[in-house]
CSV table of C-alpha atoms in Angstrom, one decimal:
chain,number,residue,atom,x,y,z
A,1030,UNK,CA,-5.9,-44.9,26.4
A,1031,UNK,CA,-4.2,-47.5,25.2
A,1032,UNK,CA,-0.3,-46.9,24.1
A,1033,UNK,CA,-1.6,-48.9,20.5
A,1034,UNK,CA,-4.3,-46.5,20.0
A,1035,UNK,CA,-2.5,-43.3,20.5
A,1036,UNK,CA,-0.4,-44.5,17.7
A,1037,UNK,CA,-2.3,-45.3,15.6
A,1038,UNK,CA,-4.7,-42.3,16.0
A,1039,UNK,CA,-1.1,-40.1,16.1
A,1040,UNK,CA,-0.7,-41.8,12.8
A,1041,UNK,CA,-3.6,-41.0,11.3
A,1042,UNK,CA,-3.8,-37.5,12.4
A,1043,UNK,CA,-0.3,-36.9,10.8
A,1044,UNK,CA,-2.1,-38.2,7.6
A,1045,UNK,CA,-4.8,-35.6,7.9
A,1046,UNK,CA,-2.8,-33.1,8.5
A,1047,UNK,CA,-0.6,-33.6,5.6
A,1048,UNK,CA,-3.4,-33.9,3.4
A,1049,UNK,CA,-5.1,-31.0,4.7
A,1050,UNK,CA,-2.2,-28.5,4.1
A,1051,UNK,CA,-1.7,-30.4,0.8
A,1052,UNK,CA,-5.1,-29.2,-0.4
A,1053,UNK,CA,-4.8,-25.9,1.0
A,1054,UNK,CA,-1.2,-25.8,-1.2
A,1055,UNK,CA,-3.6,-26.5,-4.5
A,1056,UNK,CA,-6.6,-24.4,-3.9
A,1057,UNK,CA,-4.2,-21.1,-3.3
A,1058,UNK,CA,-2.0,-21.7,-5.7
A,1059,UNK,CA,-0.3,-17.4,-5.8
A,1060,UNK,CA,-1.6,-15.6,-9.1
A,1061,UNK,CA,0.8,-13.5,-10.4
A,1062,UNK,CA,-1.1,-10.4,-11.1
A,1063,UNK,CA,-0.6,-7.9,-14.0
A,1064,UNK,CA,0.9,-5.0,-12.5
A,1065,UNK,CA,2.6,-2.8,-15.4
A,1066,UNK,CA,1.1,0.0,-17.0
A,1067,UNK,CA,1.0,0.4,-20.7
A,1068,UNK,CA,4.6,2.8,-21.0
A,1069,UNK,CA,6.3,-0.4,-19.1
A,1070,UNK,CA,4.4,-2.9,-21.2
A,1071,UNK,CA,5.8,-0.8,-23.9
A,1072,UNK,CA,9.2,-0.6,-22.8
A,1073,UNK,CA,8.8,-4.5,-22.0
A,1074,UNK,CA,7.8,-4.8,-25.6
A,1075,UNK,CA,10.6,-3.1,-27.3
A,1076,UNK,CA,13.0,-4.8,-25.2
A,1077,UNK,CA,11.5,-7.9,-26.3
A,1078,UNK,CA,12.0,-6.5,-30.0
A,1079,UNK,CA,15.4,-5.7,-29.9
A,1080,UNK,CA,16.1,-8.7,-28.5
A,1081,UNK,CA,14.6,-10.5,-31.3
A,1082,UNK,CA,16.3,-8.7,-33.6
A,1083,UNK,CA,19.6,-9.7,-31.7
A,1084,UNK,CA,19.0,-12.8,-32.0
A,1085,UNK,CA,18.0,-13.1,-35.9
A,1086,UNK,CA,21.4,-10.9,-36.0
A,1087,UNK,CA,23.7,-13.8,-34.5
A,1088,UNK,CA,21.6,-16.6,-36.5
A,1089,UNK,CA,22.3,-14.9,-39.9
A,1090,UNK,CA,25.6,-15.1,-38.6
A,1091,UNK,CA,26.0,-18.1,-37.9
A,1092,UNK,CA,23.8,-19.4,-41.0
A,1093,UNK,CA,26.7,-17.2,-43.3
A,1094,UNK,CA,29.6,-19.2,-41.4
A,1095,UNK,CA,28.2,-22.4,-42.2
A,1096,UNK,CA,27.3,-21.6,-45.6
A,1097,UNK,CA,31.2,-20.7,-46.2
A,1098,UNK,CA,32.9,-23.5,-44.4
A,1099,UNK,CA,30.8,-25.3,-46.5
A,1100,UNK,CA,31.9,-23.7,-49.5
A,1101,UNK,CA,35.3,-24.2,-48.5
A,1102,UNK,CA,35.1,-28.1,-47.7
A,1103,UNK,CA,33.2,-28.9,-51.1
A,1104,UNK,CA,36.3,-26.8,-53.2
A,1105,UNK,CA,39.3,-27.7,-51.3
A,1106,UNK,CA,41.8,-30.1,-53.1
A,1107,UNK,CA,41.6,-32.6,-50.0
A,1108,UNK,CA,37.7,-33.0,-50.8
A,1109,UNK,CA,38.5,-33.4,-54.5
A,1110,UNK,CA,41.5,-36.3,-53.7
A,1111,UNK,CA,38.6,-38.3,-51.6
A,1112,UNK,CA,36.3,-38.1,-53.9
A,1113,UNK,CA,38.5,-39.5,-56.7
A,1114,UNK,CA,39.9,-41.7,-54.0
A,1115,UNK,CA,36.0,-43.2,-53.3
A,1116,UNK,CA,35.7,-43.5,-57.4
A,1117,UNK,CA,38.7,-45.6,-58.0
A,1118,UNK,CA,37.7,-47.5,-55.1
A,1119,UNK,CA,34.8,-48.2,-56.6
A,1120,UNK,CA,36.4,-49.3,-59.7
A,1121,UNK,CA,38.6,-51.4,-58.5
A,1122,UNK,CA,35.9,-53.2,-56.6
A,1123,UNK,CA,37.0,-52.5,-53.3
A,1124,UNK,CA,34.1,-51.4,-51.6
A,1125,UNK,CA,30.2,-52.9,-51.5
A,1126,UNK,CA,27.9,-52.3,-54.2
A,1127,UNK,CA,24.2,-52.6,-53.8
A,1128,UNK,CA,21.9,-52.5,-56.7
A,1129,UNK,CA,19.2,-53.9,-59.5
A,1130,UNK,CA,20.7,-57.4,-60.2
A,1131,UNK,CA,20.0,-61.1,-59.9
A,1132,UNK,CA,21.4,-64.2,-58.6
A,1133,UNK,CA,22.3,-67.6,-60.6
A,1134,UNK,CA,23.0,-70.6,-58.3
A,1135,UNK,CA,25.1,-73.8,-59.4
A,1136,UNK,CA,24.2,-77.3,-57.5
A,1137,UNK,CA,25.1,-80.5,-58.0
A,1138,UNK,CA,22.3,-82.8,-60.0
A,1139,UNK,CA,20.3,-85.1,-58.4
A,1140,UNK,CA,22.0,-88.3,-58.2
A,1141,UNK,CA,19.3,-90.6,-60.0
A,1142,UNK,CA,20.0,-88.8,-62.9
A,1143,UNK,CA,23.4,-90.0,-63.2
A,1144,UNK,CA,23.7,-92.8,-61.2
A,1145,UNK,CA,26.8,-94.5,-60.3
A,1146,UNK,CA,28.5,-91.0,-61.1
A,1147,UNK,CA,30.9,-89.2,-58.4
A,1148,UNK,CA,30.5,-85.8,-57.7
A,1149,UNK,CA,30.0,-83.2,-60.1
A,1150,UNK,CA,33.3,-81.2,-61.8
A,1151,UNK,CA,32.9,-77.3,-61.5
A,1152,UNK,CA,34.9,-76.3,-64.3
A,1153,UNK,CA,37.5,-73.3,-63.9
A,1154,UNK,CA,37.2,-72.8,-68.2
A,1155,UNK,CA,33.3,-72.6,-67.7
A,1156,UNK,CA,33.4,-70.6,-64.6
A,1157,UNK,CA,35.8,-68.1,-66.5
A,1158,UNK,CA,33.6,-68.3,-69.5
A,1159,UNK,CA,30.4,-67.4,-67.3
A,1160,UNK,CA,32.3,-64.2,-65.9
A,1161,UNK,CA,33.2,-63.4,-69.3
A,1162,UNK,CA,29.7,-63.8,-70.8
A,1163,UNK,CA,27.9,-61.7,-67.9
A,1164,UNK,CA,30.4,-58.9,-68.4
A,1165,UNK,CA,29.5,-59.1,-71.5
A,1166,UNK,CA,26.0,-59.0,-71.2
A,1167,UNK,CA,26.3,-55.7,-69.0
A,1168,UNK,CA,27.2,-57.2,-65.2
A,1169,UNK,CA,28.7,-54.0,-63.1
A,1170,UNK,CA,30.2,-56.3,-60.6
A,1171,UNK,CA,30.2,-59.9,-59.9
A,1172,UNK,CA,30.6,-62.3,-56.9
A,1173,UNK,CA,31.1,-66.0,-56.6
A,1174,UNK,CA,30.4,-67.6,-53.5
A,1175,UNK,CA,31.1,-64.3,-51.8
A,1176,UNK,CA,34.6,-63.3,-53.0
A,1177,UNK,CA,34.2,-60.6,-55.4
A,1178,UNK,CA,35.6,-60.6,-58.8
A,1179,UNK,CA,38.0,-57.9,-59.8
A,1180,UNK,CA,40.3,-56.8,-62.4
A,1181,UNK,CA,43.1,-59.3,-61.0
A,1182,UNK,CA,41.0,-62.4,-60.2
A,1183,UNK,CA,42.2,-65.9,-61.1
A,1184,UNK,CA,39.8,-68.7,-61.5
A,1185,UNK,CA,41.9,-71.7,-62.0
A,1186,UNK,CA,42.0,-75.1,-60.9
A,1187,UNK,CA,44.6,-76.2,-58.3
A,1188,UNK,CA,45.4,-79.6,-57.0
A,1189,UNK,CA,42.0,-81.2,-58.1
A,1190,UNK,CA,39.9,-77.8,-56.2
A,1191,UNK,CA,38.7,-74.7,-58.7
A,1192,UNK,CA,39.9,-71.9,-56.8
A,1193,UNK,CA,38.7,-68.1,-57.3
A,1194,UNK,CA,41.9,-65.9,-55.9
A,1195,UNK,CA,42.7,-69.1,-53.9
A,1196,UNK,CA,39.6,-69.8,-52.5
A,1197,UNK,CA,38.2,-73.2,-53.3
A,1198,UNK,CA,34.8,-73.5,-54.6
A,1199,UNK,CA,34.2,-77.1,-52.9
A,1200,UNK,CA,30.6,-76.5,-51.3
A,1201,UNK,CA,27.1,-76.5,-53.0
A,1202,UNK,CA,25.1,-74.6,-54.1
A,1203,UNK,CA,27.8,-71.9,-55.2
A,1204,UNK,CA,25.9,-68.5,-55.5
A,1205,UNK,CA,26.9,-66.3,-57.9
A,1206,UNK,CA,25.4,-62.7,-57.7
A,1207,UNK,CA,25.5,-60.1,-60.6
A,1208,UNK,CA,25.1,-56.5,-60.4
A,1209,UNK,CA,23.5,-54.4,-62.4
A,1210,UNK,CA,23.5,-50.5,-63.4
A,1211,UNK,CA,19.7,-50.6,-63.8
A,1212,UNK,CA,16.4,-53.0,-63.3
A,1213,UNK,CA,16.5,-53.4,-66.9
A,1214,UNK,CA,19.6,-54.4,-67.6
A,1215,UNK,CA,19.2,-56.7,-64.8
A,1216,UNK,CA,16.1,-58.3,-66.8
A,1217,UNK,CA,18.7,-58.1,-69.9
A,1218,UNK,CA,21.2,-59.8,-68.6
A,1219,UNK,CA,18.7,-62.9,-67.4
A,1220,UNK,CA,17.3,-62.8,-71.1
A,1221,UNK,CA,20.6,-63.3,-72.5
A,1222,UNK,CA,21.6,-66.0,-69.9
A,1223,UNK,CA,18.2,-68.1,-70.9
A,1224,UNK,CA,19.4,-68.3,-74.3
A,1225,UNK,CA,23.4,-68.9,-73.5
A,1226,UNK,CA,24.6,-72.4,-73.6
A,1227,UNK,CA,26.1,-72.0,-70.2
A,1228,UNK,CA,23.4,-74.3,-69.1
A,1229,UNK,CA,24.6,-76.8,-71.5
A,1230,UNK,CA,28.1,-76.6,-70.5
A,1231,UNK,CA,27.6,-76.8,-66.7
A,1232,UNK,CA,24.9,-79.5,-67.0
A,1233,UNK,CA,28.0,-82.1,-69.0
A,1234,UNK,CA,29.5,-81.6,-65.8
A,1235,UNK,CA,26.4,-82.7,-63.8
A,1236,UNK,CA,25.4,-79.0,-62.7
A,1237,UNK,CA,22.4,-77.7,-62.7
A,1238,UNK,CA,22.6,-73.5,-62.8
A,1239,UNK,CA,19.7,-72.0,-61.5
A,1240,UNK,CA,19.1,-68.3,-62.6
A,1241,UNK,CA,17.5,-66.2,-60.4
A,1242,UNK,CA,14.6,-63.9,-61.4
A,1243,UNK,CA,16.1,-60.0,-61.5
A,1244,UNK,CA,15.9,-58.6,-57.8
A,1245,UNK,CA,15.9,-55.0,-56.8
A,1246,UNK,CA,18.4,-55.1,-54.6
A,1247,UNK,CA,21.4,-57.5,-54.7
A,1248,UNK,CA,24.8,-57.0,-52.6
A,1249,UNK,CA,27.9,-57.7,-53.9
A,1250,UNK,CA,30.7,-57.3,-50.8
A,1251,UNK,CA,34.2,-55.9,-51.4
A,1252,UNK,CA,37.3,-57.7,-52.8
A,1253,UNK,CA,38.6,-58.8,-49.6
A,1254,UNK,CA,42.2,-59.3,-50.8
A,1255,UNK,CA,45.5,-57.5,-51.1
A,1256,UNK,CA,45.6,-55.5,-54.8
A,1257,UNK,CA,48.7,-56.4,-55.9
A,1258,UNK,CA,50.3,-53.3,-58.3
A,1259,UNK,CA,54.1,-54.9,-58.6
A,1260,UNK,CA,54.0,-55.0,-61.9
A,1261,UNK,CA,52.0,-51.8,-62.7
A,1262,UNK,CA,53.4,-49.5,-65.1
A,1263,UNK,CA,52.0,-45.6,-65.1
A,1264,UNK,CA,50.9,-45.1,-68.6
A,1265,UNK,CA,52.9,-42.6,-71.0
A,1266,UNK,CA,49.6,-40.5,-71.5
A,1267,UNK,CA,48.6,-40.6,-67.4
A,1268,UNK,CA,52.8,-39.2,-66.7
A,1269,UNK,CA,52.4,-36.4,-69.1
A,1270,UNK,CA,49.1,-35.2,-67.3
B,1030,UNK,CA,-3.9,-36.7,24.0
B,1031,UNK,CA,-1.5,-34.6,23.2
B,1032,UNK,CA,-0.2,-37.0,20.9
B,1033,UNK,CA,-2.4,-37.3,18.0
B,1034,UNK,CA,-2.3,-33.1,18.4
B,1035,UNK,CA,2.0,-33.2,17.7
B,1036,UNK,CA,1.3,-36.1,14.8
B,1037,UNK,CA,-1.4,-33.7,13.1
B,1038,UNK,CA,1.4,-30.5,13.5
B,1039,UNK,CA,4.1,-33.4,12.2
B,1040,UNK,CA,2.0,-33.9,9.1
B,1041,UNK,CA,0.9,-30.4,8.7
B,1042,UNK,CA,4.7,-29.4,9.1
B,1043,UNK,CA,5.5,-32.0,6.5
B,1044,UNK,CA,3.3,-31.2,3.9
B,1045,UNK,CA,4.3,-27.2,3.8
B,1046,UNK,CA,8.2,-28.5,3.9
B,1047,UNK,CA,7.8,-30.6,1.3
B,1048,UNK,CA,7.3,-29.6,-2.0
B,1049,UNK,CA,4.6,-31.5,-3.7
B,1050,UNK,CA,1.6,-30.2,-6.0
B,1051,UNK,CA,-1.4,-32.0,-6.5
B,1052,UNK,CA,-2.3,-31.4,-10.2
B,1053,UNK,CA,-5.6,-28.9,-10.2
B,1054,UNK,CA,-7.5,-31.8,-11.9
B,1055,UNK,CA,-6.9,-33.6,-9.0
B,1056,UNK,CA,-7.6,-30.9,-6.3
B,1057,UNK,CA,-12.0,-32.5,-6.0
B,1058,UNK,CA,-10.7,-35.9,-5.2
B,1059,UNK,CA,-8.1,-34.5,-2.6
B,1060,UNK,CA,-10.7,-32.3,-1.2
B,1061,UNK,CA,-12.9,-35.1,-0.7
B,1062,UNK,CA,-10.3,-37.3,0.7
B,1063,UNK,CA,-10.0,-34.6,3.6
B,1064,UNK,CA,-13.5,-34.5,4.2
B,1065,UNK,CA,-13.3,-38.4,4.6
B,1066,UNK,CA,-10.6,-38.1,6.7
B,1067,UNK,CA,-12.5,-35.3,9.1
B,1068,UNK,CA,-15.3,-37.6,9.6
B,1069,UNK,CA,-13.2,-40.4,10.2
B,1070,UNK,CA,-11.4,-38.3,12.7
B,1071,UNK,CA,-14.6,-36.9,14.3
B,1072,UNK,CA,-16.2,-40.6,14.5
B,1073,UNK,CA,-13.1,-42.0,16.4
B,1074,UNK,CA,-13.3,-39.6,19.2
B,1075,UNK,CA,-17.1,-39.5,19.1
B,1076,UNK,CA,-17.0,-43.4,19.7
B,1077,UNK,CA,-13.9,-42.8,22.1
B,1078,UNK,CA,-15.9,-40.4,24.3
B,1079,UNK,CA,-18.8,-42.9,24.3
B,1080,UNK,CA,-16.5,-45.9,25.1
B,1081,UNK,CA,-17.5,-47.9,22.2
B,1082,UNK,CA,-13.9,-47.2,20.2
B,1083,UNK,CA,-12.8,-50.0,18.0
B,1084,UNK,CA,-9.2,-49.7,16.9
B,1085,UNK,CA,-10.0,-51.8,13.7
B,1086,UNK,CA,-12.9,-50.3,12.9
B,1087,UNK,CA,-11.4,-46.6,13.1
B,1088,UNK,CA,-8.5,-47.5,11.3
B,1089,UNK,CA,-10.2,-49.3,8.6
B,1090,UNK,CA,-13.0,-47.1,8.1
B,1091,UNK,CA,-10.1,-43.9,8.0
B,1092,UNK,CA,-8.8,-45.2,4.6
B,1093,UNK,CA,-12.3,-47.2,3.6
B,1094,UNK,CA,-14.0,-44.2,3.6
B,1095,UNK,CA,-11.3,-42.3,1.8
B,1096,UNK,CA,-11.5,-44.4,-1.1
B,1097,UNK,CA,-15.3,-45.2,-1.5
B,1098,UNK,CA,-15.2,-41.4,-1.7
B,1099,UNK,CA,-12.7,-40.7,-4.0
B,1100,UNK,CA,-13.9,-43.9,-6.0
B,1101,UNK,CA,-17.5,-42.3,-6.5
B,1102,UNK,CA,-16.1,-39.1,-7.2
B,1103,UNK,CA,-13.9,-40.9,-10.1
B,1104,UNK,CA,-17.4,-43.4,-11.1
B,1105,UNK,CA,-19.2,-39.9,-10.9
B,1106,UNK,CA,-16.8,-38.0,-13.1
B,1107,UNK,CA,-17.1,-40.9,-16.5
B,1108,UNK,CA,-21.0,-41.5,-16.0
B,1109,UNK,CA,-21.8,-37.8,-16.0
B,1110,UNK,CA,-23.5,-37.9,-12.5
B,1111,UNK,CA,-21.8,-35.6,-9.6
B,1112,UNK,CA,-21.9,-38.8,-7.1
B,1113,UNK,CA,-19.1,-36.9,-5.2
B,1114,UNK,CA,-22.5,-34.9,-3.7
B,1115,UNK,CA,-23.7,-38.2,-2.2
B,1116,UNK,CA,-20.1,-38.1,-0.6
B,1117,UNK,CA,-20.3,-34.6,1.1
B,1118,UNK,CA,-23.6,-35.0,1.8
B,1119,UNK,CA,-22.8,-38.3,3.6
B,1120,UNK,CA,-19.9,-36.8,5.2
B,1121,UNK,CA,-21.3,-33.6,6.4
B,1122,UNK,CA,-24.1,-34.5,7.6
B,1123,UNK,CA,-22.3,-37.4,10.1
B,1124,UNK,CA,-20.1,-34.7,10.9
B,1125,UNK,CA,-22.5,-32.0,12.3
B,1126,UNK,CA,-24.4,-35.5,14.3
B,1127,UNK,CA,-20.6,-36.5,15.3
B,1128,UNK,CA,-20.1,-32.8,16.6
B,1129,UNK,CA,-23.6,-32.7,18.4
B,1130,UNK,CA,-23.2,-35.9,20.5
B,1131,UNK,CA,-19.1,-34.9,21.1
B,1132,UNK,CA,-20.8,-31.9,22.4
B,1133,UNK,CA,-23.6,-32.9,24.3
B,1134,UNK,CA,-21.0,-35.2,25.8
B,1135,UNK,CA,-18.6,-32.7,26.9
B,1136,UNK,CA,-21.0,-30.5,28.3
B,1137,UNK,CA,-22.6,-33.1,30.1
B,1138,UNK,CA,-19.2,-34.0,31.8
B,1139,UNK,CA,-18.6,-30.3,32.7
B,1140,UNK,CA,-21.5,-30.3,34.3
B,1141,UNK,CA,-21.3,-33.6,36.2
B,1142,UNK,CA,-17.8,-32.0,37.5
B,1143,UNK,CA,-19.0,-29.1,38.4
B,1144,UNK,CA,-21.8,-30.5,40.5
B,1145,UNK,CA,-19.5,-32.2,41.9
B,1146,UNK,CA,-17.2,-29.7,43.0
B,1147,UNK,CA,-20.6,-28.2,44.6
B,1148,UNK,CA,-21.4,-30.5,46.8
């Protein structure tokens, strides 16, 4: 025989061999048979019982530990400081609101309106005026061009540039979103703008202020800036407490 | 001869050390593969015996025949027809005419020596 055909018939072989053992492995697969009589089934059973009952023991346990740490992180004075921490956080507009609200753009007119005319003026007086109106109207929290407007914002006018906390509002469209508490303030506050002469005011100064239909869910980010408290006195009424 | 005899322990030996279960779903296809493989085997020393052994053809028709079985067990299985019968029937039956002619040949060569030792 050739040394080619031994291999390959040694080769095949091997195959065979391994599938044939293979096969034998499947078909006599060992059955494990049922060998207990009913008293150890029994005994097996309560075993099995007590074990259950074990185990329900240390889970009650366990539930009853959880239950009281719990109870003991929701009434400690630590829990009671972060959550008043959180609120005045809120308050003071450092952290990001999402809610019912609406958006009002400001853009520069066309130019063949106005032609031979420069850019347009945005206005720090109207600007302030605007804030002052939508707080008015009901706005929980307000952004303009992304900075957040707080308690301690300045919107003024320096060296030609009207700058919100120092940021200059040089690029169109300026975005100005408004938060609301609910859907229908939201639609309240965009009936009251319709009617304000806002409009009228920003268009003098070739703007055109686009207000946005009231959208489910606007986000306002946080005040990005330092808080400054310097000059912060502690109430007579907040001392005596 | 002795060969192919150590490769079949080899494989034998390999399939008990190593531990691998064919799902039971699988265990008809893996019976008819071995079946395949038998006649396979039995045709290559038949042909051997009667000097007609191909290399090609046995080598090819080892793993042919294995999946022409195994692919009309699976046809079988999805068209509701047991076509893996036409496989063992096939197989078995060229198995018993393999076996008769290995036979016939053997005996015929014991006989042939022993005359010859006669005389």
């Amino acid at each position: 025989m050739k040394q080619k055909t031994i291999f390959s018939l040694t080769l095949i072989s091997a195959l065979f061999g391994f599938m044939i053992v293979l096969q034998i492995k499947t078909m006599h697969q060992p059955e494990v048979k049922e060998t207990r009589d009913v008293w150890k089934l029994r005994e097996n059973y309560l075993a099995a019982r007590e074990m259950e009952a074990n185990l329900l023991a240390e889970i009650r346990k366990a539930n009853e530990t959880i239950a009281r740490y719990e109870q003991e992180r929701l009434h400690s004075k630590e829990q009671a400081f972060i959550e008043t921490l959180n609120e005045l956080k809120q308050e003071a507009g450092l952290t990001e609101l999402t809610g019912p609200g609406l958006a009002i753009t400001l853009e520069p007119l066309p130019q063949e309106m106005y032609p031979g005319v420069d850019n347009p003026y945005l206005s720090a007086t109207i600007l302030r005026k605007m804030v002052n109106e939508l707080n008015m109207y009901g706005a929980q929290a307000i952004s303009i061009a992304g900075k957040r407007v707080v308690q301690s914002t300045v919107i003024r006018e320096i060296q030609g540039a009207t700058r919100i906390d120092g940021f200059p509002l040089r690029n169109y469209p300026v975005e100005i979103k408004v938060l609301a508490a609910t859907l229908q303030d939201a639609e309240k506050i965009y009936n009251s703008l319709q009617i304000s002469s806002l409009r009228d005011d920003f268009f003098v100064d070739r703007i055109n202020m686009k207000i946005g239909e009231p959208e489910v869910e606007v986000t306002i980010p946080p005040y990005d800036g330092t808080i400054k408290i310097d000059v912060m006195e502690s109430s007579d009424e907040g001392a005596s407490e | 001869m002795w060969l192919p005899i150590l490769g079949l322990i080899i494989g034998m030996a390999i399939g008990l050390l190593a531990d691998i279960h064919i799902p039971a779903e699988y265990s008809n296809y893996l019976s008819l593969a071995v079946l395949a493989a038998l006649d396979s085997l039995v045709g290559g020393i038949r042909a051997y015996l009667q000097n007609i052994y191909d290399e090609t053809v046995f080598v090819s028709g080892f793993f042919f025949n294995i999946l022409l079985a195994i692919g009309l067990a699976f046809i079988g299985v999805y068209i509701g027809v047991d076509l893996y019968l036409a496989a063992v029937f096939a197989f078995g039956f060229r198995l018993f005419q393999n076996m008769a002619i290995i036979r016939r040949i053997l005996i015929a060569k014991w006989s042939f020596r022993k005359k010859n030792k006669n005389s």
